[in-house]
XYZ file of C-alpha atoms in Angstrom:
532
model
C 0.333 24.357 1.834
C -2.169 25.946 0.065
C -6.236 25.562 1.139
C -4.827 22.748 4.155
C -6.425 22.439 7.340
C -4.416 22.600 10.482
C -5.605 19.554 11.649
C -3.310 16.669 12.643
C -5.665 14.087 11.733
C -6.474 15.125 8.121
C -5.600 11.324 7.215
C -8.639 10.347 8.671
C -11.138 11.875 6.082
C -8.529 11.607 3.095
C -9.106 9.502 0.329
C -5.202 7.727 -0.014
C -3.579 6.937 -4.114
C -0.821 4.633 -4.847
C 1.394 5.615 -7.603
C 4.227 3.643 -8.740
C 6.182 6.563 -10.470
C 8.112 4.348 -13.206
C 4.857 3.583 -14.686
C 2.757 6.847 -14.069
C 3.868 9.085 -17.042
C 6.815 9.608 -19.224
C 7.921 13.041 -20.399
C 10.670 12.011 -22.457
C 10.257 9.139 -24.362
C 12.369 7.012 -22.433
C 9.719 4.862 -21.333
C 9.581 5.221 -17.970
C 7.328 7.644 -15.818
C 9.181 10.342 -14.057
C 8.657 13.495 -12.042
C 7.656 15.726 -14.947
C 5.534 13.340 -16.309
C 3.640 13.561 -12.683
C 3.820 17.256 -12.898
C 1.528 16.817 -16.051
C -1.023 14.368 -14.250
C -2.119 16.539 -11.260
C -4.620 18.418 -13.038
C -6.299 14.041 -13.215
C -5.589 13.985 -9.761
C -6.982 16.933 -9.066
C -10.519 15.609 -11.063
C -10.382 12.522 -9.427
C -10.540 13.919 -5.775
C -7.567 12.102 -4.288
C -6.293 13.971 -0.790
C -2.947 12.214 -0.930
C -0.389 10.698 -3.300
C 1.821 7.805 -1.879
C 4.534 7.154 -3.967
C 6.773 4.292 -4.574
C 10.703 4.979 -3.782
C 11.937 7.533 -6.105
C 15.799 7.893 -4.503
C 18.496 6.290 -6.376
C 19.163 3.013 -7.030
C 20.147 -0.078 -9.380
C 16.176 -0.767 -9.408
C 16.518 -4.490 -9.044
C 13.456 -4.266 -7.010
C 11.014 -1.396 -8.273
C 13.330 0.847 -6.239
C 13.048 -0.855 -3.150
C 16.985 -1.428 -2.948
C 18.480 2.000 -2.356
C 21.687 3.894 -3.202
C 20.664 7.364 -1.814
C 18.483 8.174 0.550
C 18.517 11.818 -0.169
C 18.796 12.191 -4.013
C 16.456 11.512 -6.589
C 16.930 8.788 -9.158
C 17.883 10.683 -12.714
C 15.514 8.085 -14.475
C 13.053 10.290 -12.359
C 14.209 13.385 -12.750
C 16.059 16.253 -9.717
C 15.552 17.660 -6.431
C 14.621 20.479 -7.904
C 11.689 18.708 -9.759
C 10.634 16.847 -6.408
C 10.265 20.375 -4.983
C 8.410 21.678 -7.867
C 6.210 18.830 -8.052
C 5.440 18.950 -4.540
C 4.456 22.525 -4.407
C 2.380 22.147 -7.065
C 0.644 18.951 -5.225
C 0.173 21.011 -2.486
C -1.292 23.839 -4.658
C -3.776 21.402 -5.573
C -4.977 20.575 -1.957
C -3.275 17.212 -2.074
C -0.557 16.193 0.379
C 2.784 13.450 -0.411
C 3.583 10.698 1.324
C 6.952 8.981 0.509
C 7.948 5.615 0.750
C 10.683 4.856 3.194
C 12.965 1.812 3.624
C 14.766 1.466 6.585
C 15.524 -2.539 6.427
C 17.762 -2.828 3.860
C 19.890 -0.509 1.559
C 21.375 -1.255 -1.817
C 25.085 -3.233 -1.774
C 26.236 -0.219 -3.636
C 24.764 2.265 -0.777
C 28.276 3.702 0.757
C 26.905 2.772 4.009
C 27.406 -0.974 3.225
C 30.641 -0.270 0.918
C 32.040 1.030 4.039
C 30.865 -1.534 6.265
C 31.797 -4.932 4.265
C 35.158 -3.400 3.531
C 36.890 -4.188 7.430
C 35.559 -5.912 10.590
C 37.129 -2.665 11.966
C 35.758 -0.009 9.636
C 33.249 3.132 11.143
C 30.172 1.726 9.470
C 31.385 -1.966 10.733
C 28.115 -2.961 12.569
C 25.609 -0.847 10.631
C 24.494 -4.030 8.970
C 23.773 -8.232 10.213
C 26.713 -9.689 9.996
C 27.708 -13.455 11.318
C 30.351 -15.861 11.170
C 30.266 -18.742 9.012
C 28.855 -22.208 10.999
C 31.195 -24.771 12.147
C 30.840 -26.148 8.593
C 31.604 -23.254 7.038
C 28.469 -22.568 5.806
C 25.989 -19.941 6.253
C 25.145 -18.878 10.196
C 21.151 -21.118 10.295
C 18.722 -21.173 8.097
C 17.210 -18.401 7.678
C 15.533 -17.868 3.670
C 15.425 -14.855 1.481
C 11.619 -14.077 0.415
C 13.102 -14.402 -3.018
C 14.432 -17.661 -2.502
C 17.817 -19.756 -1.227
C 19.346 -19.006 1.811
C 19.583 -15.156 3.406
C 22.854 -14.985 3.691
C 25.780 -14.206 1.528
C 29.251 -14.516 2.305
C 31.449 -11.489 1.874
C 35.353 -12.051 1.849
C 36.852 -9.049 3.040
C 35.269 -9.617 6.438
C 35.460 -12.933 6.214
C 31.369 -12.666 7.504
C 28.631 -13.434 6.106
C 25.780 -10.610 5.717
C 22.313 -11.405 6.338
C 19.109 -10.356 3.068
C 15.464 -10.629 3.575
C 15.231 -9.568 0.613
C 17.552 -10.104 -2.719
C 20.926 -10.831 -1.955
C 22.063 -7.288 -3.286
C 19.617 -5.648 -0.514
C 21.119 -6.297 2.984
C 19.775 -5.826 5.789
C 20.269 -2.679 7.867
C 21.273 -3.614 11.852
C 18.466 -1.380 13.668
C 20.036 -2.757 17.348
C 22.718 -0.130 16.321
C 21.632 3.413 17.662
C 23.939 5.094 15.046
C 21.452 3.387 12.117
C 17.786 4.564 13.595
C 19.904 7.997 14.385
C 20.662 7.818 10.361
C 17.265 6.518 8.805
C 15.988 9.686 11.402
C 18.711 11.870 9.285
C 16.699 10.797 6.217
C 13.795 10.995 7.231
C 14.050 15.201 8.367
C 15.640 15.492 5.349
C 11.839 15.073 3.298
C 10.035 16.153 5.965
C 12.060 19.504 6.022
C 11.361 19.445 2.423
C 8.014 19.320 2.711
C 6.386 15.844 3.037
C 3.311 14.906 4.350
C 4.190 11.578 5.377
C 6.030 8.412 5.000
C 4.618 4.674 4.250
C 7.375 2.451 6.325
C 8.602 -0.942 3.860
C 8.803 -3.997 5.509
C 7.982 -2.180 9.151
C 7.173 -5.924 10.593
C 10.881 -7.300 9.810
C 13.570 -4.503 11.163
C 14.614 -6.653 14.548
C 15.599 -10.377 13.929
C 16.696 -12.297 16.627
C 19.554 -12.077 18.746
C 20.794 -15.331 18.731
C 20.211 -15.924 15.251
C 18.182 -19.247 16.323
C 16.690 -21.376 12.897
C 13.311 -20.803 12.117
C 11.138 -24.054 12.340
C 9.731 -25.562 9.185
C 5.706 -24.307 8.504
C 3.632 -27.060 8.953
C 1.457 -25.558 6.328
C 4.088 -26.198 3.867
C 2.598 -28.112 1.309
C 2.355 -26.369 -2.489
C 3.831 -23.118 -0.914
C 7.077 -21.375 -2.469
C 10.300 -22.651 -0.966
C 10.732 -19.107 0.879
C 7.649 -19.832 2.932
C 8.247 -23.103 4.032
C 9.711 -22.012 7.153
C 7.701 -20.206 9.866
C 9.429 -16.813 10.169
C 9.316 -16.545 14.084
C 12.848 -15.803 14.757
C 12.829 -13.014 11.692
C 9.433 -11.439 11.367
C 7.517 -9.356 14.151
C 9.692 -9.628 16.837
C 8.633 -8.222 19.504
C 11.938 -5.450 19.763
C 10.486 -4.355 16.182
C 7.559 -2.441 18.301
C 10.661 -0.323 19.440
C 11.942 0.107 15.802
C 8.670 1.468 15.053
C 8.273 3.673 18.039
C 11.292 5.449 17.491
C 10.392 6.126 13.786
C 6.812 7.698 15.008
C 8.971 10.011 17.473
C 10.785 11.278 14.732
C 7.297 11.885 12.425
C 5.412 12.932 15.682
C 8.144 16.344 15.733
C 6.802 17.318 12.275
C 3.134 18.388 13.418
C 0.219 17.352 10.942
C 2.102 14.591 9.392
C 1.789 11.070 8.992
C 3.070 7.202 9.167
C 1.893 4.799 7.232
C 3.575 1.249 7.368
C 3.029 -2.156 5.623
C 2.858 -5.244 8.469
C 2.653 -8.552 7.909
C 0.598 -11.399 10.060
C -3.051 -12.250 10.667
C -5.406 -9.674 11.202
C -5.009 -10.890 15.267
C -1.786 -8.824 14.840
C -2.457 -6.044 12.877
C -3.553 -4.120 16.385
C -0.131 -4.203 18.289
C 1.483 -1.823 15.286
C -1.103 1.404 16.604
C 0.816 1.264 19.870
C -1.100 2.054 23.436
C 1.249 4.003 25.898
C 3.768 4.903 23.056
C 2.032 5.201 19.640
C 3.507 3.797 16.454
C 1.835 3.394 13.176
C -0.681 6.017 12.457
C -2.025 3.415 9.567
C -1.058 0.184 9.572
C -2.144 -1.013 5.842
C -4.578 -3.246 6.310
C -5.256 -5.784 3.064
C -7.964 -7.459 4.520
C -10.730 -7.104 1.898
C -7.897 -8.448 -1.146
C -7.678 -12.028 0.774
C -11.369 -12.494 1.832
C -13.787 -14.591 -0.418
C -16.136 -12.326 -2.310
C -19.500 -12.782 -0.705
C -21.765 -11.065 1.327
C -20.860 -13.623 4.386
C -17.079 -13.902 4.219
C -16.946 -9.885 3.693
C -19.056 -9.362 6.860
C -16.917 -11.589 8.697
C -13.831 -10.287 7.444
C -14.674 -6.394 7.998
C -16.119 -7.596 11.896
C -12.830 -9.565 12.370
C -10.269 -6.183 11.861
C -12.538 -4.158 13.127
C -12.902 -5.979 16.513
C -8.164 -6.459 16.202
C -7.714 -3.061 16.313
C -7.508 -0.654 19.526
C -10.456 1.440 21.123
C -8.407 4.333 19.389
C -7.202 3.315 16.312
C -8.450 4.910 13.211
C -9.387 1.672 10.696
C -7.600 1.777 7.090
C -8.387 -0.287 3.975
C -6.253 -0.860 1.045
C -7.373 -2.724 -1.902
C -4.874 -2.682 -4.206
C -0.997 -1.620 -4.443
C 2.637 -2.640 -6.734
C 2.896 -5.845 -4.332
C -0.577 -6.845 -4.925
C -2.695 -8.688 -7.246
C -4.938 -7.029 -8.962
C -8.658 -7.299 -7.164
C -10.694 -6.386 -10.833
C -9.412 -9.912 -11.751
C -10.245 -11.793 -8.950
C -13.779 -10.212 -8.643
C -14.766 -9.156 -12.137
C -15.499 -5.832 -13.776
C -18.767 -5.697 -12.274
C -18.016 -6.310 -8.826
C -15.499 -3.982 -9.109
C -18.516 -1.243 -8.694
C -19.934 -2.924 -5.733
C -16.006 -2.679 -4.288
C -15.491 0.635 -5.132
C -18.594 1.834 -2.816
C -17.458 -0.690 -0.528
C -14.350 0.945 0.136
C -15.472 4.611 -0.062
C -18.336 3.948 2.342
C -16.385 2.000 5.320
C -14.882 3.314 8.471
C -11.328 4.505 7.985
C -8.981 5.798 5.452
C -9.029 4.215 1.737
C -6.187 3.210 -0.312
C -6.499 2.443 -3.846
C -3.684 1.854 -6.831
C -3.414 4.135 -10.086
C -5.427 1.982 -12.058
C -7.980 0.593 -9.890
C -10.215 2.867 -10.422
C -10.535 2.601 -13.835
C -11.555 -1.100 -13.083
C -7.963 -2.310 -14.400
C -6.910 -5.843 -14.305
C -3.019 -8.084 -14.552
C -1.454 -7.264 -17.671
C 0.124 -10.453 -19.140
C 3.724 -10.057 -19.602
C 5.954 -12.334 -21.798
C 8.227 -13.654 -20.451
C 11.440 -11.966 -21.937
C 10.001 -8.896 -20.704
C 9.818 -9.942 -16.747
C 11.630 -7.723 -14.620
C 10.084 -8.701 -10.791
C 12.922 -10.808 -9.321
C 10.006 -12.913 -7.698
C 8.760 -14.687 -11.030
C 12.573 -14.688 -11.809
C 14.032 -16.596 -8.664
C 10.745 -18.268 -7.466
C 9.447 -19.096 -10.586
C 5.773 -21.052 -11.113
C 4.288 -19.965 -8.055
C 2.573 -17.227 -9.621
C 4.162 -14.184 -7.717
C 5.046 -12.074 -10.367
C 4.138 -8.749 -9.973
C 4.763 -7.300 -12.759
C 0.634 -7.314 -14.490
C 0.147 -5.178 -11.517
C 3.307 -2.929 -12.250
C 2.607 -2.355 -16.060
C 2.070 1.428 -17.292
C -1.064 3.099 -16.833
C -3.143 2.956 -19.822
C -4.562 7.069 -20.521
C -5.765 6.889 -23.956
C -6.295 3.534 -26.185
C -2.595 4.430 -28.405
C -0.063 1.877 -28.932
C 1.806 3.995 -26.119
C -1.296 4.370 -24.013
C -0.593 8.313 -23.630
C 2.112 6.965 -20.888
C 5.106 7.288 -23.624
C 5.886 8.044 -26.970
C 9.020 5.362 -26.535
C 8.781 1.887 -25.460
C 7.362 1.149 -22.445
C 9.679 -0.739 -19.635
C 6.477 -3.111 -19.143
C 4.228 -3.249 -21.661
C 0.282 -2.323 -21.601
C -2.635 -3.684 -21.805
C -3.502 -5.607 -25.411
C -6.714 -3.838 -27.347
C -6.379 -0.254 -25.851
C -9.173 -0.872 -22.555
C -9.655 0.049 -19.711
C -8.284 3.211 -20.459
C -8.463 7.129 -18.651
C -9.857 8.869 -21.329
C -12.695 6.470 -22.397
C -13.969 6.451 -19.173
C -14.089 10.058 -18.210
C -15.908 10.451 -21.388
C -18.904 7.846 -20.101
C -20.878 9.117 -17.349
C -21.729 5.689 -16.177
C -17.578 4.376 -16.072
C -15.915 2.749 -13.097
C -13.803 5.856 -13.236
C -17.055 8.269 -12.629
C -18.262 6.028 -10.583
C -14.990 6.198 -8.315
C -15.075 9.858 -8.659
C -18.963 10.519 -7.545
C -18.157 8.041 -4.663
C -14.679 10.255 -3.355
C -16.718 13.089 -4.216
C -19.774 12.036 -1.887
C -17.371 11.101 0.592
C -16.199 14.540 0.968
C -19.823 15.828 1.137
C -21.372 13.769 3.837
C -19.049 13.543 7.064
C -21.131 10.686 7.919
C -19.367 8.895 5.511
C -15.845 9.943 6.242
C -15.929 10.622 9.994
C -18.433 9.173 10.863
C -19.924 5.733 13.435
C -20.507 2.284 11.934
C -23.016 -0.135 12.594
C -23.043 -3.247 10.647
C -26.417 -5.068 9.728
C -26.895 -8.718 9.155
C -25.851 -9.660 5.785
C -28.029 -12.149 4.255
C -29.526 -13.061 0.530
C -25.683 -12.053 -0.683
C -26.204 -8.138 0.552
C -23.647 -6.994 2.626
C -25.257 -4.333 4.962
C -24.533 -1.533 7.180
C -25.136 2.016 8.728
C -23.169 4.837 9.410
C -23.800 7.492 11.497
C -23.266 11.052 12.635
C -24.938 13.232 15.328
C -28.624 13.223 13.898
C -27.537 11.852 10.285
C -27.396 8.190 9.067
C -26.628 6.501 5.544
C -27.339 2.848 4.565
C -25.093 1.065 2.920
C -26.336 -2.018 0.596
C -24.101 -3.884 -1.479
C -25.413 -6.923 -3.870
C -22.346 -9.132 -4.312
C -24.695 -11.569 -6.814
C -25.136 -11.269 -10.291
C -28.871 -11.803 -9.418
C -31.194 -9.237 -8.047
C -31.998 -9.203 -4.850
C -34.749 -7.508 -2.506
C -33.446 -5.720 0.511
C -35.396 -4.323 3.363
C -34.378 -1.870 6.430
C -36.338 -0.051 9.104
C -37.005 3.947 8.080
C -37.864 6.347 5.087
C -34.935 7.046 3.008
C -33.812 8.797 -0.140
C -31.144 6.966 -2.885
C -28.063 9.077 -3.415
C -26.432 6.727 -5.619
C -26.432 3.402 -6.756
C -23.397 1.604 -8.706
C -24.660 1.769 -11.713
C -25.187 5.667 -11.666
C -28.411 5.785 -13.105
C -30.603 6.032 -10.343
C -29.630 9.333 -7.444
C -31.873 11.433 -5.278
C -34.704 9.457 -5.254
C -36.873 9.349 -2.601
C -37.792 5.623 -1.321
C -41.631 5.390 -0.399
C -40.924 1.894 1.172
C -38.528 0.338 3.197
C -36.970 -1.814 0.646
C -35.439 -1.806 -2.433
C -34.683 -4.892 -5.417
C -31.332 -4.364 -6.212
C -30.060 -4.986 -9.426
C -27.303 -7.876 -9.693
C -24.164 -5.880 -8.813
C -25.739 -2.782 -7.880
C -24.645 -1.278 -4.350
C -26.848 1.486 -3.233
C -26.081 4.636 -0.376
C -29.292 5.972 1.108
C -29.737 8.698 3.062
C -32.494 7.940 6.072
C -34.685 10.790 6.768
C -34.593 11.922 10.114
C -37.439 10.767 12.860
């Protein structure tokens, strides 16, 4: 690995990109992104600064559910190419100085995965209890109540066993039975078989739901109910976060923690009162537990302070902090905030404590692409329909160039783009003064001052809609000062200081006579203090 450090820990000054492969880049015209097309893209990622590419699964599979419901662990989808392209794409990442982490599912598999041909074909076959199975209830029906996320019940009765098989998910993604050692001794199969390749790093699916209960005991209704999707109108207590999924988790981290200087990312669900108990104490377990914090809080300068204090006082003495602000599952944050907040988020998130995660497109201040309907593919808007969970704006191709094709293909794209050509790559990296260059100065920064990337925090009281604090590192500090107004607003601090940067790129190096500073409506500013 060409230019790496041998550091274990290098996740903790990296600077983490989501890319959803199907809608990265095509090579051949078929209209969905693939591993060549990626091939052709690192020289962008390279530009952009990024330490690490996650990707979204890549293996084979029907892709009912962006590749979430898996035929093959260990072969490559041909939509996206070979094995032998993975292993030429990753050397060439690695090349670059940037590491790959790889999505892994260990909940569910695909119906067509011979793991779960084998096991729903006999009550007595090898594979037999590799998966939740139950007996009908005395009616005949399905075992309790238990929901799908994507709507009607979880189970799904199969009649060669006479059984019915238990979903989270869609009813062609059952679950996997991780109280079964010869399933975690598999999914540890699987994983050695990428990291022998050559990974960096896996980002565990659905980490918080791999135990359900024993007893298979209903869940209650959610008293909360009211204008929520049918799926959530049961408090999962009985199927999410169990307390045995800890053990799940543990015994995935062994595995990882054999590989030296890799690491485990996972998505959990919950409060942010949980989010601490997936680090682990006497046995770890998630190196980075994705936090999504900052996509749910209110945009102000009060509700962000309180939201930043509130994970930052969940998580252990030890854990190292993580922020993700966008991803394929996700809403897009540019249209919840605005393109000119977008600025003030993308210091935000390059200037906190802890790793950052941001989705191919963010950075180019990209917001939900509307999608007719008769070209929906998310089973979410297609099941649960009129609860606005389609996630399909977020999955549409990434826009390079202002074409009918958007420089993603010369075909037809599976989702299509962005109307009128913008935001787009390459009329931003010709402005000096784009979200794009502003994303890039800030990564770019990042990696200068370790301040920034390693370094102590120290919030401020926010008031007058600036969000406020200091980091910190042996003799150097940096304030951070983030207008989430339109309006300008005059903010003062203690110290002598010099600007190196403000949002709006126009103003770096400058030396600050006084202890204060108007900022410009949507204008966050980084200032170096000059030592005492």
């Amino acid at each position: 690995m060409s230019g790496f450090s041998d550091e274990a820990a290098w996740w903790q000054s990296a600077v983490i990109y989501e890319i959803a492969l199907i809608s990265f880049q095509d090579s051949n015209g078929d209209g969905k992104g693939d591993l060549t097309g990626l091939m052709s893209r690192i020289d962008y990622l390279k530009w952009l600064g990024v330490d690490a590419v996650w990707l979204t699964p890549i293996y084979k599979s029907p892709f009912r559910d962006l590749g979430y419901d898996i035929s093959d662990y260990c072969s490559i989808d041909p939509t996206f190419g070979s094995l032998d392209e993975f292993d030429h794409v990753l050397k060439a990442l690695h090349a670059a100085d940037i590491r790959l982490i790889l999505d892994l599912v260990p909940n569910h598999t695909a119906n067509d995965h011979a793991w779960f041909i084998e096991s729903s074909s006999s009550r007595n076959s090898a594979k037999a209890d590799w998966y939740i199975w139950a007996d009908p209830a005395e009616n005949g029906g399905p075992p309790n109540n238990w929901r799908s996320r994507f709507g009607g019940t979880g189970w799904e009765w199969c009649e060669a066993r006479r059984q019915y098989y238990y979903h989270s998910f869609l009813v062609e993604q059952p679950d996997l039975n991780w109280r079964n050692p010869q399933v975690r001794a598999a999914i540890a199969d699987v994983m050695r078989f990428w990291l022998d390749r050559g990974v960096d790093g896996f980002r565990v699916d659905a980490s918080a739901v791999l135990i359900k209960d024993q007893l298979l005991r209903d869940n209650p209704p959610n008293p909360q109910a009211k204008d929520k999707p049918p799926p959530q109108r049961q408090t999962p207590v009985f199927t999410d976060d169990r307390p045995e999924t800890m053990d799940c988790i543990e015994f995935i981290r062994e595995v990882i923690d054999s590989y030296p200087g890799r690491v485990l990312c996972g998505e959990v669900q919950g409060k942010i009162d949980r989010i601490g108990h997936f680090y682990g104490n006497d046995r770890p377990r998630l190196h980075l537990p994705l936090n999504f914090a900052l996509l749910d809080s209110q945009w102000d300068a009060l509700s962000l302070q309180a939201t930043i204090d509130a994970y930052l006082n969940a998580i252990p003495e030890h854990a190292w902090p993580v922020w993700v602000v966008g991803g394929h599952d996700k809403q897009r944050i540019a249209s919840k905030i605005g393109k000119a907040q977008m600025r003030v988020l993308a210091m935000l998130l390059m200037t906190l404590p802890g790793t950052p995660f941001f989705f191919m497109g963010d950075e180019i201040g990209r917001k939900r692409v509307p999608i007719p309907s008769d070209r929906v593919h998310d089973p979410f808007e297609k099941l649960v329909p009129g609860f606005g969970l389609c996630r399909d704006p977020e999955r549409a191709p990434m826009r390079w160039d202002g074409s009918a094709g958007g420089g993603f293909t010369n075909g037809d794209p599976w989702l299509p783009l962005e109307p009128g050509g913008t935001p787009n790559v390459a009329e931003q990296q010709r402005s000096e003064r784009s979200v794009l260059a502003l994303f890039r100065a800030l990564i770019m920064l990042r990696h200068e001052h370790a301040c920034l990337s390693q370094g102590g925090y120290e919030p401020l009281r926010s008031h007058n809609d600036v969000l406020a604090y200091r980091r910190t590192k042996g003799g150097a500090q940096i304030l951070v000062a983030l207008n989430v107004a339109t309006e300008p607003r005059k903010w003062h601090w203690l110290g002598r200081g010099r600007l190196l940067m403000s949002t709006h790129l126009d103003r770096r190096s400058e030396t600050l006579p006084e202890a204060s500073i108007l900022l410009r409506g949507n204008e966050g500013v980084i200032i170096a203090l000059e030592a005492r």
